[in-house]
XYZ file of C-alpha atoms in Angstrom:
755
model
C -58.946 46.495 83.319
C -59.932 48.607 80.351
C -63.509 48.287 78.869
C -61.897 47.541 75.529
C -60.041 44.601 76.904
C -63.080 42.681 77.900
C -66.208 41.895 75.891
C -69.271 40.155 77.219
C -68.342 36.949 75.365
C -64.892 36.962 76.967
C -66.446 37.497 80.390
C -68.888 34.714 79.869
C -66.201 32.372 78.729
C -64.127 33.260 81.738
C -67.015 32.714 84.069
C -67.408 29.233 82.660
C -63.716 28.619 83.272
C -63.103 27.713 79.608
C -60.072 29.261 77.985
C -61.395 31.038 74.876
C -58.207 31.606 72.928
C -57.471 27.909 72.282
C -59.261 24.650 71.914
C -59.909 22.526 74.987
C -59.503 19.232 73.156
C -57.359 17.399 70.733
C -59.001 17.446 67.300
C -58.850 14.148 65.389
C -56.428 13.864 62.510
C -59.014 12.645 60.101
C -58.947 9.999 57.365
C -58.748 11.650 54.012
C -56.492 14.722 54.742
C -53.343 12.837 55.992
C -53.347 10.505 52.970
C -53.844 13.396 50.491
C -51.098 15.492 52.114
C -48.647 12.465 52.257
C -49.314 11.668 48.646
C -48.728 15.335 47.731
C -45.439 15.272 49.663
C -44.421 12.231 47.730
C -45.142 13.894 44.394
C -43.267 17.015 45.458
C -40.183 14.866 46.340
C -40.558 13.121 42.944
C -40.620 16.260 40.828
C -36.817 16.940 40.588
C -36.203 13.328 39.355
C -38.047 14.087 36.174
C -35.159 16.332 35.053
C -32.425 13.653 35.656
C -34.372 10.574 34.289
C -35.900 10.455 30.859
C -39.691 9.885 30.614
C -40.603 6.219 30.869
C -42.296 3.501 32.938
C -40.475 4.494 36.068
C -42.753 7.574 36.597
C -45.959 5.506 36.335
C -44.447 2.999 38.724
C -43.698 5.703 41.343
C -47.127 7.415 40.937
C -48.880 4.095 41.298
C -46.930 3.132 44.428
C -47.493 6.538 46.098
C -51.227 6.496 45.334
C -51.580 2.861 46.519
C -49.797 3.503 49.753
C -51.752 6.654 50.521
C -55.045 4.889 49.726
C -54.145 1.936 51.919
C -53.373 4.361 54.802
C -56.738 6.122 54.421
C -58.596 2.784 54.297
C -56.825 1.521 57.381
C -57.560 4.662 59.355
C -61.170 4.438 58.326
C -61.656 0.739 59.162
C -59.550 0.818 62.368
C -60.754 4.216 63.740
C -61.769 2.835 67.135
C -58.466 1.003 67.730
C -55.670 2.336 69.888
C -53.473 4.683 67.843
C -50.275 2.699 68.135
C -51.995 -0.537 67.072
C -53.864 1.136 64.228
C -50.528 2.565 62.995
C -48.803 -0.773 63.206
C -51.519 -2.551 61.167
C -51.544 0.288 58.624
C -47.810 -0.023 58.251
C -48.030 -3.839 57.585
C -50.764 -3.341 55.070
C -48.931 -0.530 53.258
C -45.739 -2.703 53.006
C -47.811 -5.594 51.623
C -49.526 -3.301 49.017
C -46.220 -1.646 48.023
C -44.597 -5.103 47.444
C -47.605 -6.229 45.464
C -47.710 -3.095 43.209
C -43.953 -2.982 42.573
C -43.916 -6.696 41.800
C -46.828 -6.407 39.441
C -45.419 -3.479 37.503
C -41.779 -4.776 37.331
C -41.794 -8.583 37.397
C -45.454 -9.639 37.303
C -44.753 -12.641 35.098
C -42.461 -14.206 37.745
C -44.918 -13.760 40.674
C -47.868 -15.796 41.881
C -51.025 -14.063 40.655
C -48.699 -11.291 39.473
C -48.313 -9.800 42.993
C -46.778 -12.393 45.317
C -42.942 -12.655 44.862
C -41.275 -15.893 44.196
C -37.506 -16.816 44.350
C -37.420 -15.905 40.589
C -38.792 -12.489 41.457
C -36.165 -11.915 44.089
C -33.486 -13.030 41.743
C -34.729 -10.731 39.069
C -34.766 -7.665 41.415
C -31.209 -8.574 42.453
C -29.962 -8.487 38.912
C -31.847 -5.180 38.269
C -30.302 -3.682 41.373
C -26.740 -4.520 40.279
C -27.468 -3.029 36.850
C -29.069 0.088 38.137
C -26.129 0.804 40.464
C -23.787 0.859 37.407
C -26.262 3.082 35.588
C -26.348 5.618 38.336
C -22.655 5.474 39.252
C -21.296 5.636 35.689
C -24.140 7.234 33.778
C -24.891 10.769 32.877
C -28.080 12.603 33.349
C -30.606 12.344 31.961
C -30.494 8.589 32.492
C -32.342 6.167 30.246
C -35.559 4.831 31.722
C -34.480 1.241 32.184
C -36.339 -1.535 34.098
C -33.665 -1.341 36.819
C -34.343 2.372 37.331
C -38.075 1.668 37.461
C -37.549 -0.926 40.135
C -35.230 1.188 42.149
C -37.396 4.220 42.050
C -40.553 2.201 42.827
C -38.915 0.567 45.860
C -37.297 3.772 47.046
C -40.455 5.826 46.869
C -42.457 3.138 48.494
C -40.306 3.574 51.567
C -40.574 7.341 51.362
C -44.334 7.256 50.835
C -44.902 4.984 53.871
C -42.736 7.152 56.058
C -44.519 10.312 54.905
C -47.978 8.797 55.472
C -47.202 7.963 59.028
C -45.420 11.253 59.769
C -48.329 13.245 58.493
C -50.852 11.105 60.383
C -48.829 11.552 63.625
C -48.649 15.346 62.971
C -44.831 15.321 62.673
C -44.927 18.169 60.099
C -41.316 19.190 60.585
C -39.938 15.638 59.967
C -42.270 15.158 56.958
C -41.084 18.469 55.466
C -37.402 17.661 56.035
C -37.803 14.108 54.457
C -39.580 15.622 51.398
C -36.817 18.299 51.084
C -33.965 15.852 51.424
C -35.308 13.394 48.886
C -36.202 16.110 46.404
C -32.840 17.756 46.713
C -30.814 14.672 45.842
C -30.932 15.056 42.062
C -29.816 18.704 42.231
C -26.968 17.861 44.723
C -25.752 14.791 42.823
C -25.789 16.454 39.381
C -24.747 19.951 40.609
C -27.611 21.278 38.639
C -29.301 24.636 39.067
C -31.972 25.208 41.706
C -35.357 23.929 40.558
C -37.487 26.994 41.292
C -40.772 25.265 40.554
C -39.942 22.524 43.031
C -38.880 25.079 45.633
C -42.181 26.862 45.384
C -44.044 23.550 45.654
C -42.061 22.604 48.623
C -42.698 26.013 50.318
C -46.476 25.703 49.741
C -46.570 22.057 50.965
C -44.640 23.055 54.149
C -47.175 25.830 54.942
C -50.122 23.437 54.357
C -48.493 20.694 56.508
C -47.760 23.057 59.347
C -51.216 24.513 59.213
C -52.863 21.077 59.103
C -50.778 19.958 62.165
C -51.137 23.208 64.212
C -54.943 23.481 63.847
C -55.485 20.113 65.465
C -53.305 20.792 68.562
C -55.268 21.437 71.738
C -53.373 24.680 72.295
C -53.953 26.038 68.776
C -56.161 29.112 68.359
C -59.857 28.728 67.766
C -59.611 31.347 65.130
C -56.623 32.504 63.112
C -56.136 34.864 60.206
C -55.914 32.822 57.008
C -55.109 35.876 54.996
C -52.194 36.799 57.321
C -50.867 33.200 57.248
C -51.032 33.136 53.468
C -49.361 36.583 53.189
C -46.539 35.676 55.538
C -45.934 32.308 53.844
C -45.999 33.776 50.376
C -43.684 36.593 51.438
C -41.238 34.000 52.887
C -41.194 31.923 49.711
C -40.901 34.886 47.414
C -38.195 36.415 49.554
C -36.181 33.223 49.594
C -36.488 32.853 45.795
C -35.514 36.535 45.210
C -32.809 36.910 47.820
C -31.035 33.530 47.890
C -29.703 33.496 44.344
C -28.103 36.921 44.718
C -26.314 36.210 47.975
C -22.516 36.719 47.210
C -21.290 33.227 48.054
C -17.889 32.860 46.433
C -16.579 29.762 44.880
C -13.647 29.737 47.317
C -15.985 29.607 50.272
C -15.525 25.863 50.212
C -12.168 26.322 52.044
C -10.701 22.945 52.442
C -13.882 21.174 51.359
C -14.829 19.861 47.921
C -14.138 22.317 45.197
C -15.615 20.538 42.295
C -17.515 17.350 41.640
C -16.659 15.526 38.374
C -18.934 12.893 36.808
C -18.808 11.070 33.519
C -20.231 13.774 31.495
C -19.189 16.788 29.295
C -21.144 19.335 31.344
C -17.983 21.141 32.448
C -19.188 24.679 31.773
C -20.448 25.513 35.210
C -17.177 24.428 36.819
C -15.079 26.355 34.287
C -17.160 29.507 34.768
C -16.562 29.681 38.529
C -15.208 33.191 39.196
C -12.664 32.033 41.772
C -11.112 28.686 40.949
C -9.778 26.502 43.776
C -6.843 24.130 43.969
C -8.244 20.611 43.618
C -5.094 18.408 43.465
C -1.347 18.388 43.330
C 1.038 16.453 41.106
C 4.624 15.573 41.947
C 6.876 14.294 39.342
C 10.517 14.744 38.060
C 11.341 17.561 35.771
C 9.595 20.841 35.022
C 6.660 19.502 33.139
C 3.618 17.485 34.290
C 1.355 15.093 32.321
C -2.258 15.512 31.388
C -4.445 13.549 33.856
C -7.464 11.556 32.687
C -10.529 10.625 34.679
C -12.613 8.645 32.268
C -13.355 8.346 28.467
C -16.546 8.607 26.378
C -16.817 6.695 23.153
C -20.484 6.144 22.412
C -22.440 9.032 20.765
C -26.204 8.768 20.373
C -26.732 12.109 18.679
C -27.457 13.973 21.984
C -24.791 13.074 24.409
C -21.518 11.115 24.659
C -21.856 8.082 26.869
C -19.099 7.034 29.259
C -17.197 3.789 28.570
C -18.222 0.858 30.745
C -15.790 -1.993 30.334
C -14.843 -4.937 32.496
C -13.208 -4.145 35.866
C -10.462 -5.964 37.633
C -8.337 -5.572 40.682
C -5.316 -3.386 40.891
C -3.153 -6.514 41.430
C -4.172 -7.731 37.992
C -2.580 -4.718 36.327
C -3.984 -2.338 33.681
C -4.036 -4.815 30.824
C -1.869 -5.634 27.913
C 0.225 -2.927 26.192
C -1.422 -1.155 23.222
C 1.888 -0.433 21.629
C 4.220 -2.813 19.659
C 7.774 -3.613 20.600
C 9.297 -1.330 17.914
C 7.802 1.839 19.437
C 10.050 3.619 21.846
C 8.752 4.194 25.366
C 9.828 5.994 28.494
C 8.762 5.064 32.102
C 7.586 7.718 34.555
C 6.287 7.924 38.147
C 3.701 10.527 39.163
C 2.456 11.117 42.720
C -1.031 12.619 42.971
C -2.724 14.120 46.079
C -6.468 14.845 45.816
C -7.489 17.884 47.826
C -10.819 19.275 46.706
C -12.350 17.020 44.042
C -15.102 14.529 44.428
C -15.502 11.773 41.816
C -15.931 8.081 41.292
C -12.860 8.232 39.069
C -9.222 8.947 39.933
C -7.051 11.137 37.738
C -4.184 9.184 36.063
C -1.476 9.846 33.477
C -1.868 7.867 30.312
C -1.076 5.008 29.771
C -0.912 3.913 33.487
C 0.788 0.534 34.174
C 0.456 0.239 38.027
C -0.579 2.176 41.115
C 0.321 2.162 44.807
C -1.385 3.681 47.830
C -4.990 2.974 47.108
C -7.594 0.751 48.772
C -9.078 -2.251 47.038
C -12.314 -0.298 46.438
C -10.711 1.191 43.371
C -10.838 -1.092 40.368
C -9.130 -0.978 36.968
C -11.062 -0.357 33.756
C -8.699 -2.024 31.335
C -10.380 -0.595 28.164
C -9.245 2.908 28.938
C -6.714 2.328 31.713
C -8.639 4.280 34.344
C -9.449 3.689 38.030
C -13.078 3.697 39.151
C -14.903 2.829 42.335
C -18.609 2.206 43.135
C -18.206 3.072 46.831
C -15.114 5.176 47.391
C -14.586 8.874 46.637
C -11.528 10.502 45.089
C -11.275 13.221 47.731
C -8.442 12.702 50.201
C -6.570 9.993 48.268
C -2.795 10.174 47.861
C -1.229 7.704 45.502
C 1.663 7.046 43.057
C 1.157 5.898 39.439
C 3.688 4.302 37.126
C 3.071 5.022 33.547
C 4.672 4.635 30.093
C 5.161 7.490 27.704
C 4.739 6.107 24.136
C 7.017 7.875 21.663
C 6.637 6.847 18.063
C 8.547 8.704 15.390
C 6.780 10.871 12.795
C 7.576 8.243 10.156
C 6.057 5.447 12.252
C 2.793 7.257 13.015
C 2.374 8.346 9.317
C 2.871 4.742 8.184
C -0.128 3.572 10.290
C -3.806 3.914 9.493
C -6.195 4.947 12.261
C -8.588 2.245 13.407
C -12.025 2.440 11.777
C -15.086 3.312 13.880
C -16.779 0.396 15.633
C -19.969 -0.656 13.839
C -22.530 -1.879 16.478
C -25.438 -3.532 14.648
C -27.597 -3.156 17.859
C -27.344 0.631 17.800
C -29.224 2.880 15.447
C -26.916 4.892 13.131
C -26.632 8.564 14.128
C -27.399 11.090 11.371
C -24.958 13.967 11.699
C -25.551 17.501 10.244
C -24.018 17.871 6.837
C -21.640 20.643 7.900
C -19.586 18.163 10.037
C -18.584 15.841 7.227
C -18.302 18.643 4.684
C -15.906 20.722 6.776
C -13.860 17.651 7.657
C -13.316 16.822 3.993
C -12.499 20.391 3.159
C -10.010 20.875 5.978
C -8.143 17.607 5.329
C -8.248 17.660 1.477
C -4.515 18.282 1.220
C -3.461 15.585 3.678
C -2.395 12.153 2.514
C -2.302 10.079 5.768
C -4.658 9.718 8.678
C -2.204 11.340 11.054
C -1.793 14.337 8.752
C -5.508 14.673 8.468
C -5.814 14.842 12.233
C -2.976 17.327 12.475
C -4.819 19.486 9.845
C -7.952 19.356 11.866
C -6.066 20.248 15.102
C -4.338 23.251 13.408
C -7.607 24.436 11.890
C -9.407 24.502 15.148
C -6.534 26.250 16.971
C -6.055 28.948 14.289
C -9.675 29.569 13.074
C -11.631 29.345 16.414
C -11.720 31.311 19.622
C -11.944 30.019 23.189
C -15.015 31.360 25.006
C -17.070 30.083 27.948
C -19.919 32.558 27.312
C -20.651 32.246 23.567
C -22.209 28.704 23.859
C -24.534 30.056 26.594
C -25.348 33.278 24.752
C -26.015 31.501 21.386
C -27.890 28.587 22.924
C -25.625 25.645 22.027
C -23.981 24.859 25.306
C -24.323 21.146 24.877
C -22.678 18.114 23.232
C -25.352 17.045 20.798
C -24.941 16.960 17.014
C -26.901 20.161 16.529
C -24.741 21.880 19.175
C -21.619 20.855 17.337
C -23.087 22.241 14.083
C -23.800 25.580 15.829
C -20.258 25.552 17.234
C -18.726 24.972 13.847
C -20.835 27.936 12.513
C -20.055 30.346 15.381
C -16.429 29.185 15.714
C -16.328 29.941 19.426
C -16.648 27.710 22.436
C -14.713 25.838 25.083
C -12.935 22.502 25.371
C -16.191 20.453 25.300
C -17.150 21.827 21.885
C -13.673 21.513 20.446
C -13.336 17.932 21.623
C -16.794 16.905 20.419
C -16.492 18.490 17.087
C -12.960 16.965 16.497
C -14.103 13.556 17.486
C -17.195 13.618 15.197
C -15.203 14.989 12.289
C -12.472 12.318 12.789
C -15.257 9.634 12.731
C -16.734 11.088 9.602
C -13.267 10.522 8.019
C -13.446 6.862 9.028
C -11.395 6.961 12.228
C -12.271 5.546 15.678
C -12.344 8.471 18.154
C -13.291 9.106 21.794
C -13.316 11.980 24.259
C -11.319 12.156 27.478
C -12.368 14.060 30.621
C -9.546 15.056 32.872
C -7.175 17.840 33.877
C -4.582 19.905 32.149
C -1.038 19.910 33.512
C -0.866 22.099 36.572
C 1.178 25.126 37.344
C 4.726 24.636 38.639
C 5.188 25.630 42.285
C 8.268 26.292 44.371
C 7.612 23.165 46.540
C 9.798 20.114 46.223
C 9.246 16.511 47.316
C 12.679 15.140 47.253
C 13.834 15.295 43.646
C 10.260 15.798 42.356
C 8.684 19.097 41.406
C 5.118 19.806 42.690
C 2.474 21.196 40.337
C -0.806 22.761 41.474
C -3.972 21.903 39.467
C -6.990 24.116 39.898
C -10.669 23.655 39.210
C -10.644 25.747 36.007
C -8.096 23.331 34.514
C -10.808 20.710 34.248
C -10.593 19.775 30.540
C -11.707 17.458 27.770
C -9.801 16.465 24.638
C -10.148 13.896 21.784
C -8.211 10.691 21.092
C -7.844 8.626 18.021
C -6.824 4.922 18.059
C -3.836 3.918 15.965
C -3.259 0.106 16.188
C 0.296 -0.698 17.242
C 0.647 2.632 19.093
C -2.550 3.023 21.086
C -4.790 6.006 21.690
C -3.161 9.249 20.532
C -4.402 12.473 22.123
C -4.914 15.708 20.197
C -5.350 19.263 21.476
C -7.748 21.162 19.158
C -8.850 23.687 21.890
C -7.720 27.159 20.839
C -5.210 28.863 23.230
C -5.135 25.877 25.541
C -2.413 23.265 26.154
C 0.058 22.182 23.541
C -0.875 20.649 20.134
C 0.243 17.126 19.328
C 3.320 16.911 17.067
C 5.679 13.885 16.627
C 9.308 14.409 15.754
C 11.051 12.762 12.795
C 13.263 9.778 13.546
C 16.535 11.395 12.295
C 16.895 14.461 14.541
C 19.970 15.902 16.297
C 20.606 14.097 19.514
C 19.458 10.840 18.053
C 16.533 8.655 19.095
C 12.915 8.746 18.271
C 10.849 11.777 19.157
C 7.586 11.686 21.066
C 4.648 13.930 20.987
C 5.097 17.502 22.249
C 4.795 17.703 26.033
C 2.554 20.326 27.407
C 4.701 22.780 29.324
C 3.373 25.531 31.472
C 4.319 29.036 30.443
C 3.500 32.540 31.471
C 4.942 34.284 28.451
C 2.110 36.318 26.831
C 3.423 35.953 23.335
C 3.350 32.220 23.492
C 0.066 30.699 22.267
C 0.219 27.446 24.258
C -0.800 27.722 27.850
C -2.168 25.444 30.550
C -5.119 27.665 31.352
C -7.869 29.154 29.173
C -7.272 32.832 28.472
C -10.225 34.197 30.345
C -10.606 37.686 31.715
C -11.150 37.233 35.475
C -11.403 40.750 36.806
C -11.205 39.670 40.416
C -8.560 37.030 40.022
C -5.499 39.203 40.635
C -2.183 39.222 38.800
C -0.913 35.823 40.075
C -4.146 33.868 40.188
C -3.680 30.438 38.666
C -0.050 30.903 37.839
C 1.863 29.819 40.921
C 1.260 27.836 43.991
C 0.393 31.057 45.970
C -2.574 30.533 48.208
C -5.735 32.561 47.501
C -7.129 34.534 50.432
C -10.560 33.561 51.517
C -13.179 36.224 51.032
C -15.011 36.744 54.313
C -17.810 38.817 52.866
C -20.176 35.881 51.987
C -19.714 34.369 55.418
C -20.277 37.626 57.234
C -23.378 38.506 55.149
C -24.832 34.973 55.529
C -24.305 34.874 59.282
C -25.689 38.432 59.671
C -28.747 37.498 57.666
C -29.422 34.380 59.772
C -28.974 36.456 62.975
C -31.425 39.073 61.786
C -34.006 36.513 61.050
C -33.636 34.738 64.340
C -33.562 38.012 66.302
C -36.420 39.652 64.394
C -39.063 38.778 67.039
C -36.881 40.167 69.793
C -36.151 43.324 67.899
C -39.856 43.879 67.228
C -40.691 43.352 70.904
C -37.876 45.667 71.987
C -39.167 48.468 69.775
C -42.711 47.932 71.090
C -41.526 48.127 74.701
C -39.486 51.255 74.058
C -42.518 53.000 72.568
C -44.762 51.972 75.439
C -42.238 53.157 78.012
C -41.985 56.521 76.279
C -45.851 56.757 76.424
C -45.930 55.648 80.035
C -43.454 58.368 80.898
C -46.045 60.795 79.526
C -48.711 59.305 81.851
C -50.430 56.879 79.368
C -51.839 54.217 81.688
C -53.105 52.153 78.698
C -49.619 51.789 77.306
C -48.211 50.843 80.742
C -50.845 48.224 81.388
C -50.470 46.737 77.861
C -46.759 46.369 78.425
C -47.356 44.687 81.755
C -49.828 42.260 80.203
C -47.494 41.323 77.313
C -44.563 40.846 79.671
C -46.675 38.281 81.582
C -47.366 36.489 78.385
C -43.646 36.528 77.375
C -42.659 35.131 80.793
C -45.447 32.492 80.665
C -46.924 33.744 83.894
C -50.644 33.366 84.632
C -52.745 36.043 83.001
C -56.497 36.165 82.394
C -58.677 38.800 80.874
C -61.294 37.973 83.417
C -59.307 39.753 86.146
C -59.665 43.415 86.956
C -56.484 45.521 87.231
C -56.718 45.462 90.969
C -57.214 41.676 91.164
C -54.306 41.176 88.765
C -52.057 43.502 90.720
C -52.889 41.852 94.014
C -51.997 38.432 92.548
C -48.624 39.797 91.306
C -47.869 41.160 94.801
C -48.775 37.910 96.388
C -47.207 35.467 93.952
C -44.284 37.263 92.388
C -43.096 39.466 95.235
C -43.925 42.689 93.387
C -43.762 45.807 95.569
C -47.240 46.704 96.800
C -46.597 50.479 96.484
C -45.433 50.516 92.852
C -48.130 47.970 91.886
C -50.729 50.205 93.512
C -49.450 53.220 91.633
C -50.006 51.392 88.282
C -53.495 49.971 89.122
C -54.654 53.342 90.365
C -53.578 54.993 87.169
C -55.400 52.402 85.172
C -58.592 52.814 87.125
C -58.523 56.579 86.993
C -57.987 56.416 83.189
C -60.720 53.982 82.826
C -63.444 55.403 85.155
C -62.539 58.978 86.092
C -64.285 61.887 84.398
C -62.022 64.080 82.323
C -58.356 63.578 81.741
C -56.527 62.685 84.950
C -52.781 63.373 85.019
C -51.147 60.120 86.144
C -47.613 61.558 85.999
C -44.582 59.480 85.039
C -45.586 55.829 85.015
C -42.418 54.528 83.421
C -40.365 54.176 86.634
C -42.959 52.038 88.529
C -43.549 50.059 85.352
C -39.760 49.327 85.066
C -39.662 48.165 88.728
C -42.576 45.812 88.286
C -41.186 44.397 85.046
C -37.782 43.823 86.603
C -39.398 42.049 89.580
C -41.393 39.761 87.194
C -38.307 38.831 85.247
C -36.453 37.905 88.423
C -39.299 35.638 89.468
C -38.676 33.216 86.593
C -35.680 31.069 85.735
C -32.972 31.947 83.225
C -34.224 29.745 80.315
C -37.708 31.248 80.563
C -36.224 34.815 80.490
C -34.159 33.836 77.389
C -37.213 32.507 75.637
C -39.143 35.621 76.514
C -36.483 37.777 74.870
C -35.872 35.677 71.654
C -39.359 34.308 71.134
C -41.872 36.638 72.890
C -45.298 34.964 73.049
C -47.048 38.259 73.182
C -46.396 38.716 69.403
C -48.340 35.610 68.542
C -51.390 36.017 70.824
C -54.302 38.164 69.538
C -55.144 41.251 71.584
C -58.571 40.170 72.651
C -57.727 36.495 73.407
C -57.612 34.843 76.786
C -54.018 33.826 77.589
C -54.322 31.815 80.804
C -50.930 30.153 80.738
C -48.532 28.853 83.221
C -44.879 28.391 82.796
């Protein structure tokens, strides 16, 4: 034993038989700290929801519930401190549930409850109605959601459950579970909306995790009496900063999803992130007769509040009841068509359909028909994996018929406040359509103006700060004259309404690219994630909703043929046909420079090769992190063995001591080298001769005068270490390699442990 290894305090502690490096008792959890930490965890979980729900009463409801539950938990732990832990926890749980019910009832439906806090049947009925309403708001709404009473009730009840769970997890020192619960609840808004990572929330979660772990660890009977706060803070801060700095730059490609979900589509016009993916993936296939495929619609948006377009929410009915009455009159020519659609990598509450759909086969009853826009929606099912066939009718009025009709006027809802649009919208609409004499011709003039005077760009709206759908964003777009489908559709719809026409926006997909695959007589088209699209429609009574294509360089513009044409028969609107000819303006994909897409990307059904680089780098990074303790310990052992080869007895003995710690073998700083060596010979079958060689070298180095040459100590050290490793079982040896305890035990501490 070296003099430096043993201080008088250590010797005294060893003489008393008390392990000095850790506590000899289980410290109480306390009263205030668990409640404060649980409340903090609840607020951290709440933070991301402030970006997807507009400010309102819901936030006060959640804060009040979290504070009330935390306070109740602290009060119960204070009053029932002498009770058995399980009974104290049960009573606290019951009290917290009662308080949560009282608080939520008072804040949401106090006028229906006894004394404002005790629910009555009327209260239960009210909450049932709010629950049904909030389900529709969440399923069909777009972020940020309006702060309705239903949302306040749902958030209050939901966070009451979360707050109670967090309070008991923290009180029971389940730091890992509390952290996971906080992370899962907080991550839901970002996952559902596919929003960017909330860096502030991530930092708060990291800090909370470190505090929870420290709070739990310091009260464990095996936790160190003293630990380096500065070291813990430094390591934790480095981990958080490293994750924030490194994670965003990891090269995870868009095609990493493989056969999973390639894109999630909701009822909003925030399509930019999906369209800007560097490597689009195939999301669905379409089979139909001929060499052209129809546009596919998911949903429509008709209501504009000045900031965002709101999705249409009409009455729903079963598929057996059909898609509603025909919007076109009997004198309008029609053509029936069948389209088979197979969803591969798209997640949505809506199913893509050609318009106007008349019937569908192959779907479960969970999918309901919205008759107002002839779409299919579900509150419980997901679009991914569905394979179905749609019957639709192609409406084909002649040019004379459509020119003879006036567009329907905008709906005037007296309950909604009128939206004031920037002057440029109406002024440009009047200027562009001044020479037209019919509503249809005015719309064609608008369509042609957008396609000839504007440029398609995914980056300009971001660079210039108008990547949105609000009225001001439309004004900026009209000034810059560069954007993508969302801006073209929004501007067209608002300009059409300024001209006195009822318009709406459709979210869906462009016609796919023709492949060489056949299904019987049907051609198969491949639709990729970058063909997600939006376009405007205008209502013409007697014909229905007429689509227009104002987006520059995309799709095919609407144009009806005159009734008296060669070949006879009325003519329909131009059908979007895929083309690869560079001189042709109309295409089915935006003309975007994708440097890494290759020559054939997005033009045929050819499969894209999966880039293995992100997978390899991610796996390698995880392995490095997991193996870092083992690598550090290996380097330390190599250095000590090299020093032992030169006769350094201190290095040899330090390696022996750390190996005992790693293998969880008994080791005490109260033992002399000779006592420790004798115990290893007796208990672990270590050879007496090699053990004696090491202990003699230690004693000579510690007590002999002058520098004594111990010779090569690496060989006897290797023999002793090998014998110690063979004396324990396989799992212990594996733990010793992957998670060496010697790295986490301070040098001067007592480590009397047993396996």
